């Protein structure tokens, strides 16, 4: 292992415990494993999804060294900048088919996006200056304990005002998931308070929080966002199914639910255009669009959006980004949690960085670069990393 690490500049300590490594170093371990087995072909599936900008650059240096040593690399990603920087040839997939094969040196982001979606795509949304109003979400001294009895949140303070997007950046696994769960009623706080428009919601049930005008796009759409065995129409009224016009005297109004579903299917271009198909039969991207359609439609005063564009195509990303900014401009307060730094930097009016269950840095939107954010995401140590967990990109041979 030491020889392989040295040969390709992987810089690994073979005596270190995996649980003590950053996500970036864990990626290196995966690469060493497949090289040790003699792999000539490496397939990397979204390997940069939870890496800091510094870790991405280090990974690219390693991959170029492997390419120059004769290894073949298939790099699967939705990030256009990365594929243009790293790849020699690019194959674009759309609807399960090859939409085009181009040389990286002879194409552009715009052309790739057009092949991915089948039309011209606005790659960067135009954002008007925010006009924030009164505080909607106020979090003070918030702490929470995880399954092992350790603190997953420690003394979190933050505020989101109407007409404002607050972005939360951080390597996945540093408390973002738990923060969202406490705010939306899915996890109990051990200390501190959560207030929505002056009404305390600390440790209230998800329905009580939702009834106060809080919408939630969860990071795991299948576990927390959908009932896969329910139809599209039924999923589109979840959380409001007990209220008129969808329900009266304990009975569901199927006609109202169907009409509601048909409108949202049309507005959000859900495929297939059938309100009676089970949500479990939809593609991942259309499952995400279903959740976005439902949560945007309720006219929330606060939207907690966790990874809102995960698993959707670039055309749907454009739609979600435009819709989020429209909601902001209409007066909603938006708490945005995303592993995509470009998304955070594009949409946020202010940015808070989480590391180790704490807020470790705060920036004005537009006044910080990826480099500075990346350093803050590793606790202020360039090249370090948090104990991230959850979904990670894969390496296989």
Short mmCIF file of C-alpha atoms in Angstrom, two decimals:
data_model
loop_
_atom_site.label_atom_id
_atom_site.label_comp_id
_atom_site.label_asym_id
_atom_site.label_seq_id
_atom_site.Cartn_x
_atom_site.Cartn_y
_atom_site.Cartn_z
CA UNK A 1 0.00 0.00 0.00
CA UNK A 2 2.81 2.40 0.83
CA UNK A 3 4.33 1.80 -2.60
CA UNK A 4 1.04 2.44 -4.42
CA UNK A 5 0.34 5.53 -2.32
CA UNK A 6 3.77 6.94 -3.05
CA UNK A 7 3.69 6.05 -6.76
CA UNK A 8 0.47 7.97 -7.41
CA UNK A 9 0.83 10.70 -4.81
CA UNK A 10 -2.07 9.43 -2.70
CA UNK A 11 -0.50 10.39 0.65
CA UNK A 12 -2.12 7.81 2.91
CA UNK A 13 -1.10 6.54 6.34
CA UNK A 14 -1.83 2.78 6.31
CA UNK A 15 -1.99 2.69 10.11
CA UNK A 16 -4.75 5.33 10.40
CA UNK A 17 -8.30 4.24 11.24
CA UNK A 18 -10.84 4.79 8.46
CA UNK A 19 -13.25 6.50 10.87
CA UNK A 20 -10.66 9.23 11.44
CA UNK A 21 -10.28 10.06 7.74
CA UNK A 22 -11.93 12.86 5.81
CA UNK A 23 -14.15 11.96 2.87
CA UNK A 24 -11.38 12.98 0.48
CA UNK A 25 -8.94 10.58 2.10
CA UNK A 26 -11.57 7.84 2.09
CA UNK A 27 -11.80 8.31 -1.68
CA UNK A 28 -8.05 7.74 -1.89
CA UNK A 29 -8.39 4.51 0.09
CA UNK A 30 -11.00 3.28 -2.41
CA UNK A 31 -8.65 4.08 -5.30
CA UNK A 32 -5.74 2.28 -3.65
CA UNK A 33 -7.96 -0.78 -3.09
CA UNK A 34 -8.83 -1.14 -6.76
CA UNK A 35 -5.25 -0.45 -7.85
CA UNK A 36 -3.96 -3.11 -5.46
CA UNK A 37 -6.29 -5.60 -7.14
CA UNK A 38 -4.66 -4.78 -10.47
CA UNK A 39 -7.55 -2.81 -11.99
CA UNK A 40 -6.89 -1.30 -15.39
CA UNK A 41 -10.34 0.33 -15.58
CA UNK A 42 -11.68 2.61 -12.84
CA UNK A 43 -15.34 3.69 -12.77
CA UNK A 44 -16.02 6.67 -10.52
CA UNK A 45 -19.68 7.45 -9.89
CA UNK A 46 -20.21 11.04 -8.67
CA UNK A 47 -16.91 10.92 -6.73
CA UNK A 48 -16.88 14.65 -5.91
CA UNK A 49 -20.40 14.86 -4.47
CA UNK A 50 -19.28 15.54 -0.89
CA UNK A 51 -15.76 16.84 -1.41
CA UNK A 52 -14.47 20.33 -0.77
CA UNK A 53 -12.97 22.28 -3.71
CA UNK A 54 -9.49 21.55 -2.37
CA UNK A 55 -10.21 17.81 -2.19
CA UNK A 56 -11.63 17.86 -5.73
CA UNK A 57 -8.41 19.39 -7.05
CA UNK A 58 -6.33 16.78 -5.22
CA UNK A 59 -8.51 13.99 -6.64
CA UNK A 60 -8.09 15.34 -10.17
CA UNK A 61 -4.29 15.36 -9.80
CA UNK A 62 -4.45 11.69 -8.81
CA UNK A 63 -6.78 10.77 -11.68
CA UNK A 64 -4.58 12.50 -14.24
CA UNK A 65 -1.57 10.58 -12.89
CA UNK A 66 -3.51 7.33 -13.24
CA UNK A 67 -4.51 8.23 -16.80
CA UNK A 68 -0.91 9.06 -17.70
CA UNK A 69 0.15 5.70 -16.26
CA UNK A 70 -2.13 3.91 -18.70
CA UNK A 71 -5.27 3.40 -16.62
CA UNK A 72 -8.68 3.93 -18.22
CA UNK A 73 -11.10 6.06 -16.18
CA UNK A 74 -14.86 6.41 -16.60
CA UNK A 75 -15.91 9.50 -14.67
CA UNK A 76 -19.68 9.78 -14.11
CA UNK A 77 -20.87 13.22 -13.02
CA UNK A 78 -23.55 15.85 -13.55
CA UNK A 79 -21.07 18.69 -12.95
CA UNK A 80 -20.28 20.21 -16.32
CA UNK A 81 -17.22 22.17 -15.16
CA UNK A 82 -15.60 19.02 -13.80
CA UNK A 83 -16.16 16.86 -16.85
CA UNK A 84 -14.80 19.60 -19.12
CA UNK A 85 -11.72 19.98 -16.92
CA UNK A 86 -10.90 16.30 -16.52
CA UNK A 87 -12.25 14.29 -19.45
CA UNK A 88 -10.75 13.68 -22.88
CA UNK A 89 -14.03 12.48 -24.42
CA UNK A 90 -17.54 13.07 -23.13
CA UNK A 91 -20.59 10.88 -23.66
CA UNK A 92 -23.92 12.53 -22.83
CA UNK A 93 -26.84 10.35 -21.70
CA UNK A 94 -30.50 11.35 -21.92
CA UNK A 95 -33.52 9.14 -21.20
CA UNK A 96 -31.34 6.04 -21.05
CA UNK A 97 -29.77 6.67 -24.46
CA UNK A 98 -26.60 8.24 -25.79
CA UNK A 99 -27.43 11.79 -26.86
CA UNK A 100 -23.97 12.59 -28.16
CA UNK A 101 -20.23 11.94 -27.95
CA UNK A 102 -17.88 14.93 -28.13
CA UNK A 103 -14.30 15.89 -27.49
CA UNK A 104 -13.92 17.86 -24.25
CA UNK A 105 -11.61 20.31 -25.99
CA UNK A 106 -14.18 21.04 -28.68
CA UNK A 107 -17.35 21.56 -26.66
CA UNK A 108 -18.85 23.95 -24.12
CA UNK A 109 -21.09 23.79 -21.07
CA UNK A 110 -23.92 25.20 -23.15
CA UNK A 111 -23.62 22.48 -25.78
CA UNK A 112 -23.44 19.72 -23.17
CA UNK A 113 -26.49 21.11 -21.38
CA UNK A 114 -28.38 21.24 -24.67
CA UNK A 115 -27.60 17.59 -25.35
CA UNK A 116 -28.56 16.60 -21.79
CA UNK A 117 -31.98 18.29 -21.90
CA UNK A 118 -32.79 18.65 -25.60
CA UNK A 119 -33.11 22.44 -25.46
CA UNK A 120 -31.17 25.53 -24.49
CA UNK A 121 -30.70 25.79 -20.73
CA UNK A 122 -30.10 28.85 -18.56
CA UNK A 123 -27.00 27.68 -16.69
CA UNK A 124 -26.99 30.55 -14.20
CA UNK A 125 -30.12 32.23 -12.95
CA UNK A 126 -30.45 35.98 -12.74
CA UNK A 127 -30.98 37.07 -9.15
CA UNK A 128 -32.41 40.40 -8.10
CA UNK A 129 -31.12 42.01 -4.92
CA UNK A 130 -32.86 40.58 -1.88
CA UNK A 131 -35.30 42.71 0.08
CA UNK A 132 -35.38 40.91 3.44
CA UNK A 133 -38.15 41.67 5.88
CA UNK A 134 -38.96 40.43 9.36
CA UNK A 135 -37.34 37.30 10.84
CA UNK A 136 -39.30 34.13 10.05
CA UNK A 137 -37.01 31.37 11.36
CA UNK A 138 -35.02 31.99 14.53
CA UNK A 139 -32.81 29.27 16.00
CA UNK A 140 -31.11 29.98 19.33
CA UNK A 141 -28.63 27.79 21.23
CA UNK A 142 -29.89 24.69 19.47
CA UNK A 143 -28.33 21.36 20.43
CA UNK A 144 -29.26 17.76 19.71
CA UNK A 145 -27.92 14.34 20.61
CA UNK A 146 -27.32 11.49 18.16
CA UNK A 147 -27.91 7.76 18.50
CA UNK A 148 -24.57 7.19 20.24
CA UNK A 149 -25.29 9.82 22.87
CA UNK A 150 -22.88 12.35 21.39
CA UNK A 151 -23.83 15.88 20.37
CA UNK A 152 -24.64 16.19 16.66
CA UNK A 153 -25.63 19.86 17.07
CA UNK A 154 -24.00 22.26 19.53
CA UNK A 155 -25.26 25.77 20.21
CA UNK A 156 -26.58 26.61 16.75
CA UNK A 157 -27.72 30.21 16.27
CA UNK A 158 -29.19 31.38 12.98
CA UNK A 159 -31.93 33.57 11.55
CA UNK A 160 -33.71 33.58 8.21
CA UNK A 161 -35.86 36.57 7.25
CA UNK A 162 -38.70 36.81 4.79
CA UNK A 163 -37.45 37.48 1.27
CA UNK A 164 -34.06 35.92 2.01
CA UNK A 165 -32.16 32.73 1.17
CA UNK A 166 -29.76 31.49 3.84
CA UNK A 167 -27.48 28.78 2.48
CA UNK A 168 -25.90 26.16 4.73
CA UNK A 169 -22.62 24.82 3.34
CA UNK A 170 -20.55 21.98 4.73
CA UNK A 171 -19.16 18.55 4.03
CA UNK A 172 -22.01 16.08 4.42
CA UNK A 173 -22.20 14.58 7.89
CA UNK A 174 -21.42 17.70 9.92
CA UNK A 175 -24.88 18.27 11.36
CA UNK A 176 -26.82 19.64 8.41
CA UNK A 177 -29.21 16.67 8.34
CA UNK A 178 -29.85 16.87 12.07
CA UNK A 179 -30.43 20.64 11.94
CA UNK A 180 -33.12 20.17 9.29
CA UNK A 181 -34.71 17.35 11.28
CA UNK A 182 -34.97 19.45 14.44
CA UNK A 183 -36.42 22.45 12.58
CA UNK A 184 -39.04 20.30 10.82
CA UNK A 185 -40.04 18.28 13.89
CA UNK A 186 -38.36 15.01 12.90
CA UNK A 187 -35.79 15.07 15.72
CA UNK A 188 -35.94 16.26 19.31
CA UNK A 189 -33.71 19.10 20.45
CA UNK A 190 -31.80 18.61 23.69
CA UNK A 191 -31.40 22.35 24.27
CA UNK A 192 -32.19 25.67 22.66
CA UNK A 193 -35.23 26.84 20.73
CA UNK A 194 -36.73 27.06 17.24
CA UNK A 195 -39.22 29.84 16.47
CA UNK A 196 -41.27 30.37 13.30
CA UNK A 197 -42.82 33.82 12.90
CA UNK A 198 -42.72 34.38 16.65
CA UNK A 199 -44.28 31.01 17.56
CA UNK A 200 -42.05 28.46 19.24
CA UNK A 201 -41.95 25.14 17.41
CA UNK A 202 -39.25 23.39 19.43
CA UNK A 203 -40.00 19.66 19.63
CA UNK A 204 -43.43 20.01 18.05
CA UNK A 205 -44.66 17.30 15.69
CA UNK A 206 -44.01 17.54 11.94
CA UNK A 207 -47.71 18.22 11.31
CA UNK A 208 -47.78 21.04 13.85
CA UNK A 209 -44.70 22.59 12.26
CA UNK A 210 -46.16 22.19 8.78
CA UNK A 211 -49.47 23.74 9.79
CA UNK A 212 -47.56 26.91 10.71
CA UNK A 213 -46.53 27.32 7.07
CA UNK A 214 -43.26 25.38 6.96
CA UNK A 215 -42.52 23.35 3.82
CA UNK A 216 -39.75 20.78 3.63
CA UNK A 217 -37.83 19.21 0.75
CA UNK A 218 -36.01 16.31 2.46
CA UNK A 219 -32.56 15.12 1.39
CA UNK A 220 -33.78 11.51 1.09
CA UNK A 221 -36.81 11.67 -1.17
CA UNK A 222 -37.81 8.03 -0.80
CA UNK A 223 -37.43 7.73 2.97
CA UNK A 224 -38.85 11.12 3.96
CA UNK A 225 -40.52 12.70 0.94
CA UNK A 226 -42.77 10.08 -0.62
CA UNK A 227 -44.96 7.09 0.08
CA UNK A 228 -43.83 4.96 -2.84
CA UNK A 229 -46.93 2.76 -2.85
CA UNK A 230 -49.24 5.79 -3.09
CA UNK A 231 -50.17 7.39 -6.40
CA UNK A 232 -48.70 10.63 -7.70
CA UNK A 233 -51.98 12.37 -6.89
CA UNK A 234 -51.96 11.10 -3.31
CA UNK A 235 -48.33 12.10 -2.79
CA UNK A 236 -49.04 15.58 -4.10
CA UNK A 237 -51.43 16.28 -1.21
CA UNK A 238 -49.39 14.69 1.58
CA UNK A 239 -49.28 17.03 4.53
CA UNK A 240 -52.48 18.78 3.42
CA UNK A 241 -54.61 15.71 2.82
CA UNK A 242 -56.48 16.28 6.10
CA UNK A 243 -57.61 19.78 5.09
CA UNK A 244 -60.19 21.11 2.66
CA UNK A 245 -60.68 20.82 -0.25
CA UNK A 246 -58.88 17.46 -0.19
CA UNK A 247 -60.75 16.12 2.81
CA UNK A 248 -64.08 16.76 4.51
CA UNK A 249 -65.46 15.07 7.62
CA UNK A 250 -62.72 12.45 7.46
CA UNK A 251 -63.34 11.51 3.83
CA UNK A 252 -60.97 12.22 0.96
CA UNK A 253 -62.30 14.15 -2.03
CA UNK A 254 -60.79 12.12 -4.86
CA UNK A 255 -61.98 14.51 -7.58
CA UNK A 256 -60.32 17.51 -5.93
CA UNK A 257 -57.14 15.52 -5.38
CA UNK A 258 -57.08 14.48 -9.05
CA UNK A 259 -57.68 18.02 -10.36
CA UNK A 260 -54.96 19.33 -8.04
CA UNK A 261 -52.55 16.67 -9.29
CA UNK A 262 -53.27 17.34 -12.95
CA UNK A 263 -52.47 21.03 -12.47
CA UNK A 264 -49.14 20.36 -10.72
CA UNK A 265 -48.17 17.65 -13.22
CA UNK A 266 -48.64 20.16 -16.03
CA UNK A 267 -46.88 23.03 -14.26
CA UNK A 268 -43.85 20.97 -13.26
CA UNK A 269 -43.67 18.69 -16.31
CA UNK A 270 -43.91 15.48 -14.30
CA UNK A 271 -43.43 12.29 -16.31
CA UNK A 272 -45.44 10.23 -16.93
CA UNK A 273 -48.42 12.60 -16.99
CA UNK A 274 -50.59 10.18 -15.08
CA UNK A 275 -51.85 11.11 -11.59
CA UNK A 276 -52.79 7.48 -10.90
CA UNK A 277 -49.35 5.89 -11.34
CA UNK A 278 -47.56 4.92 -8.13
CA UNK A 279 -44.74 7.26 -7.09
CA UNK A 280 -42.44 4.24 -6.80
CA UNK A 281 -42.64 3.78 -10.58
CA UNK A 282 -41.27 7.26 -11.32
CA UNK A 283 -37.62 7.91 -12.11
CA UNK A 284 -35.54 9.47 -9.34
CA UNK A 285 -35.60 12.83 -11.05
CA UNK A 286 -39.38 12.83 -11.40
CA UNK A 287 -39.77 11.73 -7.79
CA UNK A 288 -37.76 14.80 -6.80
CA UNK A 289 -39.84 17.03 -9.06
CA UNK A 290 -43.00 15.64 -7.44
CA UNK A 291 -41.78 16.68 -3.99
CA UNK A 292 -40.70 20.11 -5.24
CA UNK A 293 -44.11 20.62 -6.88
CA UNK A 294 -45.94 19.74 -3.66
CA UNK A 295 -43.79 21.86 -1.35
CA UNK A 296 -43.69 24.92 -3.58
CA UNK A 297 -47.45 24.86 -4.09
CA UNK A 298 -48.52 25.34 -0.51
CA UNK A 299 -47.52 29.00 -0.27
CA UNK A 300 -45.17 28.41 2.68
CA UNK A 301 -43.75 31.23 4.79
CA UNK A 302 -40.63 29.12 5.36
CA UNK A 303 -39.14 26.56 2.99
CA UNK A 304 -36.47 24.21 4.30
CA UNK A 305 -34.86 22.87 1.14
CA UNK A 306 -32.31 20.10 1.70
CA UNK A 307 -30.49 19.03 -1.47
CA UNK A 308 -33.43 20.28 -3.62
CA UNK A 309 -31.81 19.41 -6.96
CA UNK A 310 -30.28 16.06 -6.04
CA UNK A 311 -30.77 13.54 -8.83
CA UNK A 312 -32.59 15.82 -11.29
CA UNK A 313 -31.46 16.82 -14.77
CA UNK A 314 -29.98 20.18 -15.58
CA UNK A 315 -33.27 21.43 -17.02
CA UNK A 316 -35.06 20.61 -13.77
CA UNK A 317 -32.25 22.30 -11.82
CA UNK A 318 -32.88 25.47 -13.81
CA UNK A 319 -36.59 25.25 -12.95
CA UNK A 320 -35.97 24.63 -9.23
CA UNK A 321 -33.48 27.48 -8.94
CA UNK A 322 -35.80 29.91 -10.70
CA UNK A 323 -38.72 28.81 -8.53
CA UNK A 324 -36.73 29.19 -5.30
CA UNK A 325 -35.80 32.75 -6.18
CA UNK A 326 -39.39 33.51 -7.19
CA UNK A 327 -40.57 32.26 -3.77
CA UNK A 328 -37.94 34.45 -2.10
CA UNK A 329 -39.07 37.49 -4.08
CA UNK A 330 -42.67 36.79 -3.05
CA UNK A 331 -41.63 37.00 0.61
CA UNK A 332 -40.86 33.44 1.67
CA UNK A 333 -37.90 32.71 3.91
CA UNK A 334 -35.71 29.94 2.51
CA UNK A 335 -33.18 27.79 4.35
CA UNK A 336 -31.11 26.05 1.67
CA UNK A 337 -28.88 23.08 2.50
CA UNK A 338 -26.84 21.78 -0.39
CA UNK A 339 -23.67 19.81 -1.07
CA UNK A 340 -23.32 21.78 -4.32
CA UNK A 341 -21.20 24.84 -3.63
CA UNK A 342 -22.21 26.39 -6.95
CA UNK A 343 -25.86 26.10 -5.90
CA UNK A 344 -25.16 27.64 -2.49
CA UNK A 345 -23.16 30.51 -3.97
CA UNK A 346 -25.63 31.18 -6.78
CA UNK A 347 -28.82 31.28 -4.71
CA UNK A 348 -27.83 32.41 -1.23
CA UNK A 349 -28.08 35.95 0.09
CA UNK A 350 -26.04 34.87 3.10
CA UNK A 351 -24.10 31.69 3.84
CA UNK A 352 -23.37 29.82 7.06
CA UNK A 353 -20.83 26.99 7.18
CA UNK A 354 -21.30 23.94 9.43
CA UNK A 355 -18.48 21.80 10.75
CA UNK A 356 -18.65 19.31 13.60
CA UNK A 357 -22.24 20.23 14.44
CA UNK A 358 -21.49 23.93 14.81
CA UNK A 359 -21.72 27.10 12.74
CA UNK A 360 -18.05 27.93 12.17
CA UNK A 361 -18.28 30.76 9.64
CA UNK A 362 -20.77 33.19 8.11
CA UNK A 363 -20.49 35.14 4.87
CA UNK A 364 -22.51 37.56 2.80
CA UNK A 365 -23.68 36.01 -0.46
CA UNK A 366 -21.48 37.08 -3.36
CA UNK A 367 -18.66 38.09 -1.02
CA UNK A 368 -16.94 34.70 -0.70
CA UNK A 369 -15.22 32.36 -3.13
CA UNK A 370 -15.12 28.58 -3.32
CA UNK A 371 -11.60 28.48 -1.90
CA UNK A 372 -12.56 30.35 1.28
CA UNK A 373 -15.75 28.32 1.66
CA UNK A 374 -13.84 25.08 1.19
CA UNK A 375 -11.38 25.99 3.94
CA UNK A 376 -14.25 26.86 6.31
CA UNK A 377 -15.97 23.56 5.48
CA UNK A 378 -12.92 21.68 6.78
CA UNK A 379 -12.91 23.56 10.07
CA UNK A 380 -10.48 26.22 8.85
CA UNK A 381 -7.78 23.77 7.84
CA UNK A 382 -7.08 23.58 4.11
CA UNK A 383 -6.82 19.95 3.04
CA UNK A 384 -8.56 18.61 6.14
CA UNK A 385 -12.02 17.17 6.25
CA UNK A 386 -14.96 16.55 8.54
CA UNK A 387 -16.29 13.19 9.57
CA UNK A 388 -18.79 13.08 6.75
CA UNK A 389 -21.28 10.31 6.37
CA UNK A 390 -24.25 9.50 4.22
CA UNK A 391 -24.32 9.34 0.40
CA UNK A 392 -20.89 9.31 -1.19
CA UNK A 393 -19.54 8.90 -4.64
CA UNK A 394 -18.33 5.40 -5.49
CA UNK A 395 -15.18 3.95 -7.04
CA UNK A 396 -15.25 0.54 -8.67
CA UNK A 397 -13.13 -1.53 -10.96
#
